[in-house]
Short mmCIF file of C-alpha atoms and ligand atoms in Angstrom, two decimals:
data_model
loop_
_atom_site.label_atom_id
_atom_site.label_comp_id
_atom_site.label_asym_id
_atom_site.label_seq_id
_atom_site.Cartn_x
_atom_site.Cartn_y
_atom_site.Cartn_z
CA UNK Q 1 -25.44 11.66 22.11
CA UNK Q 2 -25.72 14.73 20.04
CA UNK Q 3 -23.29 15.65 17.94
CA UNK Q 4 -21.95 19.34 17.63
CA UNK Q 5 -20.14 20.64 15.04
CA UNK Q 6 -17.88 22.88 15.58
CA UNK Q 7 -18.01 25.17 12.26
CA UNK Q 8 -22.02 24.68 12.60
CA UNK Q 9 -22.55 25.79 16.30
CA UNK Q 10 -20.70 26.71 18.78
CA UNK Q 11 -20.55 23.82 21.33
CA UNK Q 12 -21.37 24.02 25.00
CA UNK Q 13 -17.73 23.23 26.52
CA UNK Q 14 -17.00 22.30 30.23
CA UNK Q 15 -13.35 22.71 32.83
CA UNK Q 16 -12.79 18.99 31.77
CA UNK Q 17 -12.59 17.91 28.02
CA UNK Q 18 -15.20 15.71 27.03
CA UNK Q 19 -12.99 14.52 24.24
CA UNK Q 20 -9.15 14.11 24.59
CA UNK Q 21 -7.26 12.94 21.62
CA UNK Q 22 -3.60 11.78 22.44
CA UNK Q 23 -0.57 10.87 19.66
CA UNK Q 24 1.60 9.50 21.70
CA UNK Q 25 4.91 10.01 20.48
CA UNK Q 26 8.64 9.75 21.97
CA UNK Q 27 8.82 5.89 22.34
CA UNK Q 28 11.53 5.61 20.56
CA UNK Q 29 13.79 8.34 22.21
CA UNK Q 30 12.75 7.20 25.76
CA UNK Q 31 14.11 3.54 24.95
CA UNK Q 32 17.50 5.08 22.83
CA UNK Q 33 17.78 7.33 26.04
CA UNK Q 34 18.36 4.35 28.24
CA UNK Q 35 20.21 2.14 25.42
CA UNK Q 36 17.43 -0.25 24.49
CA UNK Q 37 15.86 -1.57 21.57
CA UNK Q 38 12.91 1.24 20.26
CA UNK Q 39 10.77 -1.63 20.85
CA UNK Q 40 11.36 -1.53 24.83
CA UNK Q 41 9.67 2.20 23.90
CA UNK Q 42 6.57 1.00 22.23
CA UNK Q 43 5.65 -1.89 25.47
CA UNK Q 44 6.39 0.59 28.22
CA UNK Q 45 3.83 2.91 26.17
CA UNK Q 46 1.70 0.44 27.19
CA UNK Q 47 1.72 1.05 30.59
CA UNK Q 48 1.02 5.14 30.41
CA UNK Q 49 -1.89 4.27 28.00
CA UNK Q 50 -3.02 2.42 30.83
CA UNK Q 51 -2.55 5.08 33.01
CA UNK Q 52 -4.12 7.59 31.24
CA UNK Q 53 -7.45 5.62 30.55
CA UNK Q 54 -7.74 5.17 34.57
CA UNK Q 55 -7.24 9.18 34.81
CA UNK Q 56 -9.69 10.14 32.41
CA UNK Q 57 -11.99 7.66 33.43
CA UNK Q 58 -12.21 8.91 37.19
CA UNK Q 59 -12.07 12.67 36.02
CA UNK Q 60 -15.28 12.49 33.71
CA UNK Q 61 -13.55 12.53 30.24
CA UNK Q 62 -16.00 10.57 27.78
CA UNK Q 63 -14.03 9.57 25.14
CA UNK Q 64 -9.91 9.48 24.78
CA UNK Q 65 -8.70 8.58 21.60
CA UNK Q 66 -5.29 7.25 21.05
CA UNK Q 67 -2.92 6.87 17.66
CA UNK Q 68 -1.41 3.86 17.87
CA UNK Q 69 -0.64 3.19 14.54
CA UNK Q 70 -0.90 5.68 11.32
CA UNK Q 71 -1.10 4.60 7.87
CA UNK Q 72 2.17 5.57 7.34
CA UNK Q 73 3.85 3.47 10.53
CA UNK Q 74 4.00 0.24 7.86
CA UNK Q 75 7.12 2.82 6.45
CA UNK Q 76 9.14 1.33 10.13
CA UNK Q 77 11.81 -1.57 10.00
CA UNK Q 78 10.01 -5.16 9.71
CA UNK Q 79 10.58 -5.80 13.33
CA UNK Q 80 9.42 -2.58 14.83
CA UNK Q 81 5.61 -2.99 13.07
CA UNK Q 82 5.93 -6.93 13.77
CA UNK Q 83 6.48 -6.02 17.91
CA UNK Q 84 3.97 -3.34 17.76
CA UNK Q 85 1.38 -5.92 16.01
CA UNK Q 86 2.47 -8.30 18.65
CA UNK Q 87 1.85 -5.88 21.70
CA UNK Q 88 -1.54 -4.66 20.35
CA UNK Q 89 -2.72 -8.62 20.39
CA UNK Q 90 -1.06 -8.85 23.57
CA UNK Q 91 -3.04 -5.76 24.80
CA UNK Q 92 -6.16 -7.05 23.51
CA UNK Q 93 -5.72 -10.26 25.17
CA UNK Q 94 -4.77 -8.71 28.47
CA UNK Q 95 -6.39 -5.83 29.19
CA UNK Q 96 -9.95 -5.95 27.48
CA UNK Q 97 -11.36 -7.66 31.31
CA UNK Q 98 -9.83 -4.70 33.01
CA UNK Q 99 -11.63 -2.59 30.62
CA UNK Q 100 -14.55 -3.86 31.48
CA UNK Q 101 -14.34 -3.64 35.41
CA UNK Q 102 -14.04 -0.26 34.52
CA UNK Q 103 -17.09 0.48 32.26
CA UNK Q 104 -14.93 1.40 28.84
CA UNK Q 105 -16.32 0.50 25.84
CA UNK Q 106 -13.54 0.06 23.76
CA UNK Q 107 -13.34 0.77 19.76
CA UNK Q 108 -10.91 0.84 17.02
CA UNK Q 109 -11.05 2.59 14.25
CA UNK Q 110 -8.58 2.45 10.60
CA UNK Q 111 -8.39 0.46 7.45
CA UNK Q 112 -8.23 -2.74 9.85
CA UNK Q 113 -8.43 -4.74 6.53
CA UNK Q 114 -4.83 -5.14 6.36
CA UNK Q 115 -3.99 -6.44 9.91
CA UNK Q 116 -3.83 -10.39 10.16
CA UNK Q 117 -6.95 -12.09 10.72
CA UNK Q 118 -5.91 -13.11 14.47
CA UNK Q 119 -5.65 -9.11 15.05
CA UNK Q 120 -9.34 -8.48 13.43
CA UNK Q 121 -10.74 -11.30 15.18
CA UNK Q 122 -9.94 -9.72 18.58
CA UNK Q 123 -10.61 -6.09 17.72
CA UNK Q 124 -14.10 -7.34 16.85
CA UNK Q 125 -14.59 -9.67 20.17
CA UNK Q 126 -13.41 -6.41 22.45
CA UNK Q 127 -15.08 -3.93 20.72
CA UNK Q 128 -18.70 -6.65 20.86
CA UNK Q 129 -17.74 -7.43 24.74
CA UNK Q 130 -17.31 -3.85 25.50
CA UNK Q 131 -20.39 -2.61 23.59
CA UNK Q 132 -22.12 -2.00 26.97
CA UNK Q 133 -20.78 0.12 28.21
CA UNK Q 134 -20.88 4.07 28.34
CA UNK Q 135 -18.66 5.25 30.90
CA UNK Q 136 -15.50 6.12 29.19
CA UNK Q 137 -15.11 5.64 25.08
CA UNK Q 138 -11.40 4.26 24.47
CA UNK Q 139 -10.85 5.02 20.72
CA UNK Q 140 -7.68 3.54 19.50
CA UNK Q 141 -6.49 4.64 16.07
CA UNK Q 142 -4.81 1.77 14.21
CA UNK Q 143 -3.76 1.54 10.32
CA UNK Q 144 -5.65 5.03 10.48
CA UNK Q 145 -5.21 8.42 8.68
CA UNK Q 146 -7.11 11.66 8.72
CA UNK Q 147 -7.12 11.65 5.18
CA UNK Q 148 -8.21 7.78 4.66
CA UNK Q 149 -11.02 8.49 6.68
CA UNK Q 150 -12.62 11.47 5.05
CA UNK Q 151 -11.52 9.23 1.69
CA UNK Q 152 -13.57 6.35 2.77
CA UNK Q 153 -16.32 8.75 3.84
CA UNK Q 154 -17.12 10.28 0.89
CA UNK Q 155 -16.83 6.42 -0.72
CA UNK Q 156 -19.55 5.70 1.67
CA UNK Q 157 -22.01 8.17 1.26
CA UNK Q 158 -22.03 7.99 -2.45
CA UNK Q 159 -22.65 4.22 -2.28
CA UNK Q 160 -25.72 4.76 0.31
CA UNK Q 161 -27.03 8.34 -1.24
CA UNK Q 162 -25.28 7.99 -4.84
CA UNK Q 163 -28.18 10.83 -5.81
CA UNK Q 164 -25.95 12.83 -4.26
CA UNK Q 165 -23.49 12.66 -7.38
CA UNK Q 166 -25.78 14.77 -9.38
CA UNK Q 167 -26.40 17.26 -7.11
CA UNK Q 168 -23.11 18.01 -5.18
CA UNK Q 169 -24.14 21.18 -4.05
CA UNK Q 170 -26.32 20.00 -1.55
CA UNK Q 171 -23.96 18.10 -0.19
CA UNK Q 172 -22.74 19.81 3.08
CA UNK Q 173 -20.64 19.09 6.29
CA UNK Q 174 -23.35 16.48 8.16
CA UNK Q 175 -23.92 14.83 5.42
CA UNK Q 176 -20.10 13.61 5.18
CA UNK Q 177 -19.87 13.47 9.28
CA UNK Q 178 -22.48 10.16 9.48
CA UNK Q 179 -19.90 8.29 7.60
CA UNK Q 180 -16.31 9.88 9.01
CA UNK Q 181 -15.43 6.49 11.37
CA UNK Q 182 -15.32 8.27 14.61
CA UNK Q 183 -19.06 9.29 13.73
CA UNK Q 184 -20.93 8.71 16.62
CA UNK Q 185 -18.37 10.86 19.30
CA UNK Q 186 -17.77 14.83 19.74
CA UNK Q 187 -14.95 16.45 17.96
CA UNK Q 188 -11.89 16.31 20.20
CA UNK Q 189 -11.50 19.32 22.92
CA UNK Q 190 -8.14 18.45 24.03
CA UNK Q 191 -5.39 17.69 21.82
CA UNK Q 192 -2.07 16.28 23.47
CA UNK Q 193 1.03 15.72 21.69
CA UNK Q 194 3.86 14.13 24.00
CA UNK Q 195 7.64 14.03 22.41
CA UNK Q 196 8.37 17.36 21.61
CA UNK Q 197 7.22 17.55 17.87
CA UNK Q 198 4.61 20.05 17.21
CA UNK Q 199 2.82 17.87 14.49
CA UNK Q 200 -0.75 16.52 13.62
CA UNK Q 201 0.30 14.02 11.41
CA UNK Q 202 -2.45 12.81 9.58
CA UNK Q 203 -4.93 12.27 12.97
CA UNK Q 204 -8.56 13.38 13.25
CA UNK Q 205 -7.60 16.15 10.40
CA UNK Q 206 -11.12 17.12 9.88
CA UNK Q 207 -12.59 16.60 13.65
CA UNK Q 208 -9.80 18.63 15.21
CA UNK Q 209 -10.64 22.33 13.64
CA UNK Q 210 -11.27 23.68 16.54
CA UNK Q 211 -9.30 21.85 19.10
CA UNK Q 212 -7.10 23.39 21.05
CA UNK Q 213 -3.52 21.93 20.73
CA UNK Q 214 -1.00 20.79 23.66
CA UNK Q 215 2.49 19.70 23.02
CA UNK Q 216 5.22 18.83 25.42
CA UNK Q 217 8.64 17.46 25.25
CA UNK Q 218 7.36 14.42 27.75
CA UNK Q 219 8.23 11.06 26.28
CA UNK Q 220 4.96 8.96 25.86
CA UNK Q 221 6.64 6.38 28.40
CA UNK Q 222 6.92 9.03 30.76
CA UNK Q 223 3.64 10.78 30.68
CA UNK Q 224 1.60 9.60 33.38
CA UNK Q 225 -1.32 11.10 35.80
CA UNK Q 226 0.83 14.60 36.96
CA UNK Q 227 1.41 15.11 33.58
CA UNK Q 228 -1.66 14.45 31.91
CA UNK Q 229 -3.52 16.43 34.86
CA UNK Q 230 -1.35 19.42 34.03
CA UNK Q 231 -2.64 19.25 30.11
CA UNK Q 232 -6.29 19.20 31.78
CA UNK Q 233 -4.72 22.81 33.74
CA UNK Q 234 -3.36 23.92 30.44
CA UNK Q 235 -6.73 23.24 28.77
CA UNK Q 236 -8.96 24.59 31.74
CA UNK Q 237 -7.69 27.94 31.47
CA UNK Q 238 -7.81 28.08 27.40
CA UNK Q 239 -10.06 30.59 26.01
CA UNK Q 240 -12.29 28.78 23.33
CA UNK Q 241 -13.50 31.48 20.98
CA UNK Q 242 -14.96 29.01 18.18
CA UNK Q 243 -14.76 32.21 15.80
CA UNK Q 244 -15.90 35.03 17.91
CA UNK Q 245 -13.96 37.48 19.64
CA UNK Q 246 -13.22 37.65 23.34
CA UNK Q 247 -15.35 40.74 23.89
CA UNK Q 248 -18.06 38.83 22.91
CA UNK Q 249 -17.12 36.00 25.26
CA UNK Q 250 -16.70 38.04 28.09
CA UNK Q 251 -20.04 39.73 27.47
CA UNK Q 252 -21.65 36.88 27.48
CA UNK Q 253 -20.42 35.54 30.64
CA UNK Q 254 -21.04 38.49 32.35
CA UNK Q 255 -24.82 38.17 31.40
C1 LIG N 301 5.32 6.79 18.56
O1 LIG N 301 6.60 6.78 19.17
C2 LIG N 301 4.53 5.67 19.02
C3 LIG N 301 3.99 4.70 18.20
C4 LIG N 301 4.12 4.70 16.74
C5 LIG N 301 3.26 3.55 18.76
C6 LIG N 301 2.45 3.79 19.98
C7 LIG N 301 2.10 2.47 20.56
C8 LIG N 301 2.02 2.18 21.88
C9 LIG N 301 2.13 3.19 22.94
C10 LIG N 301 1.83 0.77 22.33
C11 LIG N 301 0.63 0.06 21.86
C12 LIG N 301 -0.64 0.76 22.11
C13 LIG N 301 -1.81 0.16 22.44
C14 LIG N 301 -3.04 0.97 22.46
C15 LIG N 301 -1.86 -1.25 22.83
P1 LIG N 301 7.88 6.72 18.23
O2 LIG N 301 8.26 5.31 18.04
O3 LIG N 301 7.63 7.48 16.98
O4 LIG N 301 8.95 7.45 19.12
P2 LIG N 301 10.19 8.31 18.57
O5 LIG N 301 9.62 9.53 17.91
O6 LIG N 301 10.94 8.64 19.83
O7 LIG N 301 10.96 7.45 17.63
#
């Protein structure tokens, strides 16, 4: 697939988002709601992310990319990052066949360096079983931040072009994409927010300039197939000017 970049040309863009990108937030709140432990939050989450792969896989989205875990979660209680460790092995174990019936190629993208060997070990094995296929591209986002990844980036293009160092001003925006981790899929169309905070939080900071945002006050646990399909409504109707003005839009589809 061909990348586009947004700030370089202004992408061909279609009713359904190619490229959703979901931090799914609210957790928490859902299970304090109903006088649980935060953690009952986190493994019913599991169950709408479920959901919402299904959705966008029969609606035509190509990739959805979830945050599961930012590089600043480790900042939780002990317990909270031990369960959430614990349901992401779980996940893997469970759900990677299911994956496959339904042609997602699964990958996982962070500083997975600092994750315990068990938790590599089956990142790698789902992300090599699911290499195959092309149907739907499950991103999750684990140990990951925006500003890690255009860190690490820059680390690794200096190491593979370090001629670059003496000439910086040729360096320009393509030359850094190759090496961002989520290199090899579209900058995201849709960006959904559940849990009421209106927030990027350190997620695809550079890939998301010209996204367009959607927050609601739906707890993650919550969100399932009406709600997501209503964000796809939302979206639909969203006038994506990429810089120009609407004029010029309108001009142009009238041609
Ligand atoms: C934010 O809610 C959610 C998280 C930090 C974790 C999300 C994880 C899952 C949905 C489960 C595991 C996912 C996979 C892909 C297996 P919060 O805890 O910040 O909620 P709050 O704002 O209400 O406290």
């Amino acid at each position: 697939m061909t990348i586009i970049s947004s700030t370089r040309e202004v992408p061909v863009t279609s009713a359904i988002p190619q490229h959703v990108a979901i931090i799914m937030d609210g957790n928490g709140r859902w299970a304090s709601k109903r006088l649980l432990p935060r953690t009952a939050g986190h493994a019913k989450g599991v169950q709408s992310v479920r959901r919402a792969v299904e959705t966008c896989g029969r609606l035509g989205v190509r990739h959805l990319t979830l945050f599961a875990f930012s590089s600043e979660n480790w900042r939780r209680p002990a317990e909270e990052v031990t369960l959430l460790m614990r349901l992401f092995v779980q996940a893997l174990e469970r759900e990677v066949a299911r994956l496959e019936d339904q042609g997602v190629r699964m990958h996982v993208v962070g500083d997975l360096s600092a994750f315990e060997p068990r938790l590599q070990e089956l990142i790698l094995q789902a992300q090599a079983q699911t290499a195959h296929n092309d149907k739907l591209h499950l991103t999750i986002a684990a140990n990951y931040g925006g500003r890690w990844d255009i860190l690490q980036a820059t680390r690794k293009m200096l190491i593979a072009e370090p001629e670059l160092a003496a000439n910086p001003l040729s360096i320009d925006e393509s030359q850094l994409e190759k090496y961002l981790s989520m290199s090899w899929a579209p900058e995201p169309d849709l960006f959904i927010r559940t849990g009421g905070e209106q927030r990027i939080s350190n997620f695809l900071i550079w890939q998301m300039a010209y996204s367009e945002l959607y927050f609601t006050d739906c707890y993650w646990p919550d969100f399932g197939e009406a709600e997501l399909l209503q964000a796809f409504e939302w979206y639909r109707v969203r006038e994506r000017r990429f810089g120009r003005t609407s004029a010029q839009l309108h001009a142009k589809s009238a041609s």
